[in-house]
PDB file of N, CA and C in Angstrom:
ATOM      1  N   LYS A   1      66.946  79.857  -2.013  1.00  0.00           N
ATOM      2  CA  LYS A   1      66.482  79.313  -3.355  1.00  0.00           C
ATOM      3  C   LYS A   1      67.349  78.343  -4.187  1.00  0.00           C
ATOM      4  N   HIS A   2      66.620  77.172  -4.543  1.00  0.00           N
ATOM      5  CA  HIS A   2      67.230  76.233  -5.331  1.00  0.00           C
ATOM      6  C   HIS A   2      67.513  76.562  -6.578  1.00  0.00           C
ATOM      7  N   SER A   3      68.218  76.441  -7.565  1.00  0.00           N
ATOM      8  CA  SER A   3      68.059  76.666  -8.925  1.00  0.00           C
ATOM      9  C   SER A   3      67.917  75.216  -9.446  1.00  0.00           C
ATOM     10  N   VAL A   4      67.697  75.276 -10.679  1.00  0.00           N
ATOM     11  CA  VAL A   4      67.478  73.835 -11.551  1.00  0.00           C
ATOM     12  C   VAL A   4      68.626  73.920 -12.593  1.00  0.00           C
ATOM     13  N   SER A   5      69.461  72.868 -12.509  1.00  0.00           N
ATOM     14  CA  SER A   5      70.339  72.795 -13.631  1.00  0.00           C
ATOM     15  C   SER A   5      69.792  71.973 -14.915  1.00  0.00           C
ATOM     16  N   GLY A   6      70.153  72.280 -15.988  1.00  0.00           N
ATOM     17  CA  GLY A   6      69.845  71.581 -17.129  1.00  0.00           C
ATOM     18  C   GLY A   6      70.258  70.150 -16.930  1.00  0.00           C
ATOM     19  N   SER A   7      70.214  69.297 -18.239  1.00  0.00           N
ATOM     20  CA  SER A   7      70.514  67.984 -18.165  1.00  0.00           C
ATOM     21  C   SER A   7      72.102  67.588 -18.331  1.00  0.00           C
ATOM     22  N   ILE A   8      72.538  66.770 -17.621  1.00  0.00           N
ATOM     23  CA  ILE A   8      74.083  66.411 -17.646  1.00  0.00           C
ATOM     24  C   ILE A   8      74.329  66.044 -19.210  1.00  0.00           C
ATOM     25  N   VAL A   9      73.069  65.402 -19.898  1.00  0.00           N
ATOM     26  CA  VAL A   9      73.592  64.522 -21.174  1.00  0.00           C
ATOM     27  C   VAL A   9      72.812  65.837 -22.206  1.00  0.00           C
ATOM     28  N   ASP A  10      72.752  66.935 -21.936  1.00  0.00           N
ATOM     29  CA  ASP A  10      72.588  68.155 -22.963  1.00  0.00           C
ATOM     30  C   ASP A  10      73.779  68.430 -23.845  1.00  0.00           C
ATOM     31  N   PRO A  11      73.570  68.362 -24.917  1.00  0.00           N
ATOM     32  CA  PRO A  11      74.988  68.051 -26.351  1.00  0.00           C
ATOM     33  C   PRO A  11      75.760  69.259 -25.838  1.00  0.00           C
ATOM     34  N   THR A  12      75.196  70.464 -26.037  1.00  0.00           N
ATOM     35  CA  THR A  12      75.812  71.585 -25.563  1.00  0.00           C
ATOM     36  C   THR A  12      76.791  71.539 -24.351  1.00  0.00           C
ATOM     37  N   TYR A  13      76.555  71.025 -23.415  1.00  0.00           N
ATOM     38  CA  TYR A  13      76.953  70.961 -22.192  1.00  0.00           C
ATOM     39  C   TYR A  13      78.351  69.972 -22.338  1.00  0.00           C
ATOM     40  N   LEU A  14      77.908  69.015 -23.056  1.00  0.00           N
ATOM     41  CA  LEU A  14      79.263  67.897 -23.084  1.00  0.00           C
ATOM     42  C   LEU A  14      80.260  68.412 -23.880  1.00  0.00           C
ATOM     43  N   SER A  15      79.613  69.270 -24.952  1.00  0.00           N
ATOM     44  CA  SER A  15      80.789  69.786 -25.715  1.00  0.00           C
ATOM     45  C   SER A  15      81.606  70.471 -24.906  1.00  0.00           C
ATOM     46  N   LEU A  16      81.330  71.287 -23.934  1.00  0.00           N
ATOM     47  CA  LEU A  16      81.881  72.157 -23.462  1.00  0.00           C
ATOM     48  C   LEU A  16      82.691  71.631 -22.189  1.00  0.00           C
ATOM     49  N   ILE A  17      82.694  70.378 -21.497  1.00  0.00           N
ATOM     50  CA  ILE A  17      82.966  69.377 -20.512  1.00  0.00           C
ATOM     51  C   ILE A  17      83.833  68.427 -21.276  1.00  0.00           C
ATOM     52  N   GLY A  18      85.268  68.135 -20.846  1.00  0.00           N
ATOM     53  CA  GLY A  18      85.928  66.632 -21.130  1.00  0.00           C
ATOM     54  C   GLY A  18      85.742  65.885 -20.388  1.00  0.00           C
ATOM     55  N   ASN A  19      86.434  64.554 -20.604  1.00  0.00           N
ATOM     56  CA  ASN A  19      85.995  63.209 -20.001  1.00  0.00           C
ATOM     57  C   ASN A  19      86.593  63.404 -18.477  1.00  0.00           C
ATOM     58  N   GLN A  20      87.850  64.176 -18.159  1.00  0.00           N
ATOM     59  CA  GLN A  20      87.983  64.185 -16.975  1.00  0.00           C
ATOM     60  C   GLN A  20      86.921  64.964 -16.137  1.00  0.00           C
ATOM     61  N   GLY A  21      86.595  65.907 -16.708  1.00  0.00           N
ATOM     62  CA  GLY A  21      85.626  66.783 -15.835  1.00  0.00           C
ATOM     63  C   GLY A  21      84.284  65.860 -15.818  1.00  0.00           C
ATOM     64  N   LEU A  22      83.934  64.935 -16.561  1.00  0.00           N
ATOM     65  CA  LEU A  22      82.686  63.989 -16.444  1.00  0.00           C
ATOM     66  C   LEU A  22      83.207  63.638 -15.181  1.00  0.00           C
ATOM     67  N   ARG A  23      84.027  62.904 -15.288  1.00  0.00           N
ATOM     68  CA  ARG A  23      84.605  61.983 -14.247  1.00  0.00           C
ATOM     69  C   ARG A  23      84.719  62.686 -12.824  1.00  0.00           C
ATOM     70  N   ASP A  24      85.131  63.605 -12.864  1.00  0.00           N
ATOM     71  CA  ASP A  24      85.060  64.272 -11.210  1.00  0.00           C
ATOM     72  C   ASP A  24      83.485  64.659 -10.871  1.00  0.00           C
ATOM     73  N   LEU A  25      82.589  64.873 -11.756  1.00  0.00           N
ATOM     74  CA  LEU A  25      81.563  65.001 -11.419  1.00  0.00           C
ATOM     75  C   LEU A  25      80.709  63.940 -10.923  1.00  0.00           C
ATOM     76  N   VAL A  26      80.906  62.782 -11.910  1.00  0.00           N
ATOM     77  CA  VAL A  26      80.195  61.345 -11.267  1.00  0.00           C
ATOM     78  C   VAL A  26      80.953  60.847 -10.017  1.00  0.00           C
ATOM     79  N   VAL A  27      82.157  61.246  -9.761  1.00  0.00           N
ATOM     80  CA  VAL A  27      82.538  60.793  -8.469  1.00  0.00           C
ATOM     81  C   VAL A  27      82.353  61.864  -7.277  1.00  0.00           C
ATOM     82  N   ALA A  28      82.550  63.192  -7.541  1.00  0.00           N
ATOM     83  CA  ALA A  28      82.247  63.931  -6.523  1.00  0.00           C
ATOM     84  C   ALA A  28      80.617  64.626  -6.325  1.00  0.00           C
ATOM     85  N   GLY A  29      79.841  64.449  -7.757  1.00  0.00           N
ATOM     86  CA  GLY A  29      78.524  64.998  -7.681  1.00  0.00           C
ATOM     87  C   GLY A  29      78.594  66.666  -7.734  1.00  0.00           C
ATOM     88  N   LEU A  30      77.573  67.175  -7.719  1.00  0.00           N
ATOM     89  CA  LEU A  30      77.386  68.349  -7.451  1.00  0.00           C
ATOM     90  C   LEU A  30      76.224  68.566  -6.277  1.00  0.00           C
ATOM     91  N   PRO A  31      76.459  68.369  -4.882  1.00  0.00           N
ATOM     92  CA  PRO A  31      75.469  68.659  -3.991  1.00  0.00           C
ATOM     93  C   PRO A  31      74.143  69.734  -4.259  1.00  0.00           C
ATOM     94  N   GLY A  32      74.942  70.746  -4.511  1.00  0.00           N
ATOM     95  CA  GLY A  32      74.108  72.183  -4.460  1.00  0.00           C
ATOM     96  C   GLY A  32      73.062  71.965  -5.475  1.00  0.00           C
ATOM     97  N   GLU A  33      73.466  71.420  -6.618  1.00  0.00           N
ATOM     98  CA  GLU A  33      72.683  71.311  -7.720  1.00  0.00           C
ATOM     99  C   GLU A  33      71.663  69.890  -7.856  1.00  0.00           C
ATOM    100  N   GLY A  34      71.502  69.319  -6.346  1.00  0.00           N
ATOM    101  CA  GLY A  34      70.765  68.304  -6.575  1.00  0.00           C
ATOM    102  C   GLY A  34      71.490  66.578  -7.249  1.00  0.00           C
ATOM    103  N   MET A  35      72.716  66.869  -7.735  1.00  0.00           N
ATOM    104  CA  MET A  35      73.434  65.552  -7.915  1.00  0.00           C
ATOM    105  C   MET A  35      74.202  64.976  -7.153  1.00  0.00           C
ATOM    106  N   PRO A  36      73.917  64.142  -6.662  1.00  0.00           N
ATOM    107  CA  PRO A  36      74.595  63.044  -5.623  1.00  0.00           C
ATOM    108  C   PRO A  36      76.188  62.953  -5.578  1.00  0.00           C
ATOM    109  N   ASP A  37      76.907  62.823  -4.484  1.00  0.00           N
ATOM    110  CA  ASP A  37      78.258  62.235  -4.492  1.00  0.00           C
ATOM    111  C   ASP A  37      78.181  60.744  -4.514  1.00  0.00           C
ATOM    112  N   TRP A  38      78.613  60.484  -5.700  1.00  0.00           N
ATOM    113  CA  TRP A  38      78.544  58.758  -5.757  1.00  0.00           C
ATOM    114  C   TRP A  38      80.095  58.081  -4.928  1.00  0.00           C
ATOM    115  N   ARG A  39      80.906  58.730  -4.469  1.00  0.00           N
ATOM    116  CA  ARG A  39      81.820  57.967  -3.936  1.00  0.00           C
ATOM    117  C   ARG A  39      80.852  57.236  -2.604  1.00  0.00           C
ATOM    118  N   ASP A  40      79.911  57.403  -1.971  1.00  0.00           N
ATOM    119  CA  ASP A  40      79.703  56.943  -0.487  1.00  0.00           C
ATOM    120  C   ASP A  40      78.202  57.753  -0.096  1.00  0.00           C
ATOM    121  N   ALA A  41      77.193  58.093  -1.105  1.00  0.00           N
ATOM    122  CA  ALA A  41      76.100  59.154  -0.778  1.00  0.00           C
ATOM    123  C   ALA A  41      75.079  58.341  -0.826  1.00  0.00           C
ATOM    124  N   GLY A  42      75.090  57.542   0.126  1.00  0.00           N
ATOM    125  CA  GLY A  42      73.933  56.483   0.911  1.00  0.00           C
ATOM    126  C   GLY A  42      73.608  55.408   0.253  1.00  0.00           C
ATOM    127  N   SER A  43      74.788  54.889  -0.838  1.00  0.00           N
ATOM    128  CA  SER A  43      74.153  53.857  -1.801  1.00  0.00           C
ATOM    129  C   SER A  43      75.078  52.700  -0.649  1.00  0.00           C
ATOM    130  N   ASP A  44      74.367  51.519  -0.890  1.00  0.00           N
ATOM    131  CA  ASP A  44      75.305  50.403  -0.497  1.00  0.00           C
ATOM    132  C   ASP A  44      76.649  50.145  -0.629  1.00  0.00           C
ATOM    133  N   LYS A  45      77.068  50.862  -1.972  1.00  0.00           N
ATOM    134  CA  LYS A  45      78.770  50.856  -1.909  1.00  0.00           C
ATOM    135  C   LYS A  45      79.006  52.074  -2.932  1.00  0.00           C
ATOM    136  N   PRO A  46      80.122  52.367  -2.991  1.00  0.00           N
ATOM    137  CA  PRO A  46      80.874  53.356  -3.546  1.00  0.00           C
ATOM    138  C   PRO A  46      80.526  52.857  -5.178  1.00  0.00           C
ATOM    139  N   MET A  47      80.982  53.224  -5.913  1.00  0.00           N
ATOM    140  CA  MET A  47      81.094  53.033  -7.521  1.00  0.00           C
ATOM    141  C   MET A  47      82.470  52.525  -7.668  1.00  0.00           C
ATOM    142  N   THR A  48      82.502  51.609  -8.204  1.00  0.00           N
ATOM    143  CA  THR A  48      83.897  51.174  -8.901  1.00  0.00           C
ATOM    144  C   THR A  48      84.422  51.971  -9.839  1.00  0.00           C
ATOM    145  N   ASP A  49      85.827  52.011  -9.890  1.00  0.00           N
ATOM    146  CA  ASP A  49      86.461  52.782 -11.033  1.00  0.00           C
ATOM    147  C   ASP A  49      85.773  52.341 -12.518  1.00  0.00           C
ATOM    148  N   LYS A  50      85.668  50.972 -12.624  1.00  0.00           N
ATOM    149  CA  LYS A  50      84.910  50.542 -14.127  1.00  0.00           C
ATOM    150  C   LYS A  50      83.776  51.300 -14.151  1.00  0.00           C
ATOM    151  N   GLU A  51      82.780  51.167 -13.194  1.00  0.00           N
ATOM    152  CA  GLU A  51      81.469  51.852 -13.291  1.00  0.00           C
ATOM    153  C   GLU A  51      81.967  53.090 -13.661  1.00  0.00           C
ATOM    154  N   VAL A  52      82.545  54.008 -12.841  1.00  0.00           N
ATOM    155  CA  VAL A  52      82.699  55.481 -13.200  1.00  0.00           C
ATOM    156  C   VAL A  52      83.208  55.558 -14.602  1.00  0.00           C
ATOM    157  N   THR A  53      83.909  54.811 -15.418  1.00  0.00           N
ATOM    158  CA  THR A  53      84.389  54.982 -16.448  1.00  0.00           C
ATOM    159  C   THR A  53      83.480  54.471 -17.606  1.00  0.00           C
ATOM    160  N   ASP A  54      82.781  53.405 -16.813  1.00  0.00           N
ATOM    161  CA  ASP A  54      81.165  52.900 -18.070  1.00  0.00           C
ATOM    162  C   ASP A  54      80.668  54.313 -18.316  1.00  0.00           C
ATOM    163  N   VAL A  55      80.000  54.872 -16.731  1.00  0.00           N
ATOM    164  CA  VAL A  55      79.001  56.334 -17.006  1.00  0.00           C
ATOM    165  C   VAL A  55      79.889  57.338 -17.995  1.00  0.00           C
ATOM    166  N   VAL A  56      81.057  57.831 -17.502  1.00  0.00           N
ATOM    167  CA  VAL A  56      81.522  58.588 -18.512  1.00  0.00           C
ATOM    168  C   VAL A  56      81.476  58.350 -20.014  1.00  0.00           C
ATOM    169  N   ALA A  57      81.641  57.225 -20.195  1.00  0.00           N
ATOM    170  CA  ALA A  57      81.744  56.708 -21.691  1.00  0.00           C
ATOM    171  C   ALA A  57      80.134  57.086 -22.158  1.00  0.00           C
ATOM    172  N   TRP A  58      79.466  56.251 -21.541  1.00  0.00           N
ATOM    173  CA  TRP A  58      78.084  56.554 -21.564  1.00  0.00           C
ATOM    174  C   TRP A  58      77.591  58.408 -21.785  1.00  0.00           C
ATOM    175  N   LEU A  59      78.184  59.095 -21.021  1.00  0.00           N
ATOM    176  CA  LEU A  59      77.524  60.483 -21.107  1.00  0.00           C
ATOM    177  C   LEU A  59      78.308  61.013 -22.379  1.00  0.00           C
ATOM    178  N   GLY A  60      79.714  60.620 -22.471  1.00  0.00           N
ATOM    179  CA  GLY A  60      80.583  60.967 -23.798  1.00  0.00           C
ATOM    180  C   GLY A  60      80.019  60.889 -25.019  1.00  0.00           C
ATOM    181  N   SER A  61      79.117  59.615 -25.364  1.00  0.00           N
ATOM    182  CA  SER A  61      78.795  59.140 -26.443  1.00  0.00           C
ATOM    183  C   SER A  61      77.430  60.313 -26.590  1.00  0.00           C
ATOM    184  N   HIS A  62      76.816  60.743 -25.963  1.00  0.00           N
ATOM    185  CA  HIS A  62      75.842  62.192 -26.080  1.00  0.00           C
ATOM    186  C   HIS A  62      76.190  62.945 -26.926  1.00  0.00           C
ATOM    187  N   ARG A  63      77.686  63.290 -26.837  1.00  0.00           N
ATOM    188  CA  ARG A  63      77.983  64.517 -27.647  1.00  0.00           C
ATOM    189  C   ARG A  63      78.029  64.667 -29.024  1.00  0.00           C
ATOM    190  N   VAL A  64      77.645  65.395 -29.665  1.00  0.00           N
ATOM    191  CA  VAL A  64      77.614  65.532 -31.128  1.00  0.00           C
ATOM    192  C   VAL A  64      78.699  66.104 -31.673  1.00  0.00           C
ATOM    193  N   GLN A  65      79.036  66.123 -33.001  1.00  0.00           N
ATOM    194  CA  GLN A  65      80.285  66.134 -33.685  1.00  0.00           C
ATOM    195  C   GLN A  65      80.164  67.805 -33.948  1.00  0.00           C
ATOM    196  N   PHE A  66      79.226  68.444 -33.900  1.00  0.00           N
ATOM    197  CA  PHE A  66      78.952  69.848 -34.368  1.00  0.00           C
ATOM    198  C   PHE A  66      78.166  70.579 -33.644  1.00  0.00           C
ATOM    199  N   PRO A  67      78.327  71.052 -32.332  1.00  0.00           N
ATOM    200  CA  PRO A  67      77.052  71.290 -31.456  1.00  0.00           C
ATOM    201  C   PRO A  67      76.606  72.565 -31.878  1.00  0.00           C
ATOM    202  N   GLY A  68      75.399  72.522 -31.580  1.00  0.00           N
ATOM    203  CA  GLY A  68      74.476  73.793 -31.941  1.00  0.00           C
ATOM    204  C   GLY A  68      74.622  73.908 -33.492  1.00  0.00           C
ATOM    205  N   GLN A  69      74.734  73.145 -34.551  1.00  0.00           N
ATOM    206  CA  GLN A  69      74.356  72.604 -36.057  1.00  0.00           C
ATOM    207  C   GLN A  69      73.464  71.684 -36.298  1.00  0.00           C
ATOM    208  N   PRO A  70      72.340  71.818 -36.429  1.00  0.00           N
ATOM    209  CA  PRO A  70      71.393  70.631 -36.385  1.00  0.00           C
ATOM    210  C   PRO A  70      71.642  69.545 -37.304  1.00  0.00           C
ATOM    211  N   PHE A  71      72.142  70.489 -38.622  1.00  0.00           N
ATOM    212  CA  PHE A  71      72.450  69.955 -40.182  1.00  0.00           C
ATOM    213  C   PHE A  71      74.138  69.848 -40.184  1.00  0.00           C
ATOM    214  N   PRO A  72      75.026  69.367 -39.656  1.00  0.00           N
ATOM    215  CA  PRO A  72      76.135  69.514 -40.433  1.00  0.00           C
ATOM    216  C   PRO A  72      76.563  69.156 -41.093  1.00  0.00           C
ATOM    217  N   ASP A  73      75.949  68.286 -42.190  1.00  0.00           N
ATOM    218  CA  ASP A  73      76.151  67.902 -43.473  1.00  0.00           C
ATOM    219  C   ASP A  73      75.606  68.644 -44.653  1.00  0.00           C
ATOM    220  N   SER A  74      74.840  69.727 -44.349  1.00  0.00           N
ATOM    221  CA  SER A  74      74.230  70.693 -45.361  1.00  0.00           C
ATOM    222  C   SER A  74      75.126  71.857 -45.457  1.00  0.00           C
ATOM    223  N   SER A  75      75.801  71.953 -46.686  1.00  0.00           N
ATOM    224  CA  SER A  75      76.773  73.389 -46.709  1.00  0.00           C
ATOM    225  C   SER A  75      75.921  74.399 -47.370  1.00  0.00           C
ATOM    226  N   PRO A  76      76.317  75.400 -46.834  1.00  0.00           N
ATOM    227  CA  PRO A  76      75.221  76.697 -47.539  1.00  0.00           C
ATOM    228  C   PRO A  76      75.277  76.662 -48.937  1.00  0.00           C
ATOM    229  N   VAL A  77      74.474  77.308 -49.352  1.00  0.00           N
ATOM    230  CA  VAL A  77      73.909  77.353 -51.063  1.00  0.00           C
ATOM    231  C   VAL A  77      74.516  78.638 -51.259  1.00  0.00           C
ATOM    232  N   PRO A  78      75.374  78.696 -52.440  1.00  0.00           N
ATOM    233  CA  PRO A  78      75.828  80.363 -52.956  1.00  0.00           C
ATOM    234  C   PRO A  78      74.873  81.155 -53.318  1.00  0.00           C
ATOM    235  N   ALA A  79      74.895  82.462 -53.347  1.00  0.00           N
ATOM    236  CA  ALA A  79      73.833  83.267 -53.664  1.00  0.00           C
ATOM    237  C   ALA A  79      73.536  83.062 -55.036  1.00  0.00           C
ATOM    238  N   GLU A  80      74.517  82.877 -56.219  1.00  0.00           N
ATOM    239  CA  GLU A  80      74.393  82.907 -57.495  1.00  0.00           C
ATOM    240  C   GLU A  80      75.261  81.670 -58.040  1.00  0.00           C
ATOM    241  N   HIS A  81      74.630  80.969 -58.777  1.00  0.00           N
ATOM    242  CA  HIS A  81      75.363  79.747 -59.433  1.00  0.00           C
ATOM    243  C   HIS A  81      75.913  80.247 -60.741  1.00  0.00           C
ATOM    244  N   PRO A  82      77.306  79.893 -61.009  1.00  0.00           N
ATOM    245  CA  PRO A  82      77.503  80.101 -62.115  1.00  0.00           C
ATOM    246  C   PRO A  82      76.727  79.226 -63.447  1.00  0.00           C
ATOM    247  N   THR A  83      76.350  79.795 -64.595  1.00  0.00           N
ATOM    248  CA  THR A  83      75.378  79.351 -65.362  1.00  0.00           C
ATOM    249  C   THR A  83      76.445  79.177 -66.917  1.00  0.00           C
ATOM    250  N   LYS A  84      76.409  77.638 -66.961  1.00  0.00           N
ATOM    251  CA  LYS A  84      77.222  77.222 -68.400  1.00  0.00           C
ATOM    252  C   LYS A  84      77.135  78.015 -69.791  1.00  0.00           C
ATOM    253  N   GLY A  85      77.996  78.217 -70.510  1.00  0.00           N
ATOM    254  CA  GLY A  85      78.238  78.955 -71.956  1.00  0.00           C
ATOM    255  C   GLY A  85      78.318  80.648 -71.722  1.00  0.00           C
ATOM    256  N   ASN A  86      78.344  81.229 -70.464  1.00  0.00           N
ATOM    257  CA  ASN A  86      78.777  82.380 -70.316  1.00  0.00           C
ATOM    258  C   ASN A  86      80.403  82.711 -70.659  1.00  0.00           C
TER     259      ASN A  86
END
């Protein structure tokens, strides 16, 4: 039975993996999950070091600063606001 993995550009996944881990995935792939080995997986030529670096940079650009928090700029509202003149 083949399991389907989530997207490699999922912000939650990207928050959990560093650039070296992404580089390893781009180079070696995940054949059991349907991600090819880009070193020589039937393409005309393997990816160059610069191409791998560019793909890793593009993947890294999909990271979010605060994973799991859709509104990082909003601060919690205090339960009670102090009133002036008390």
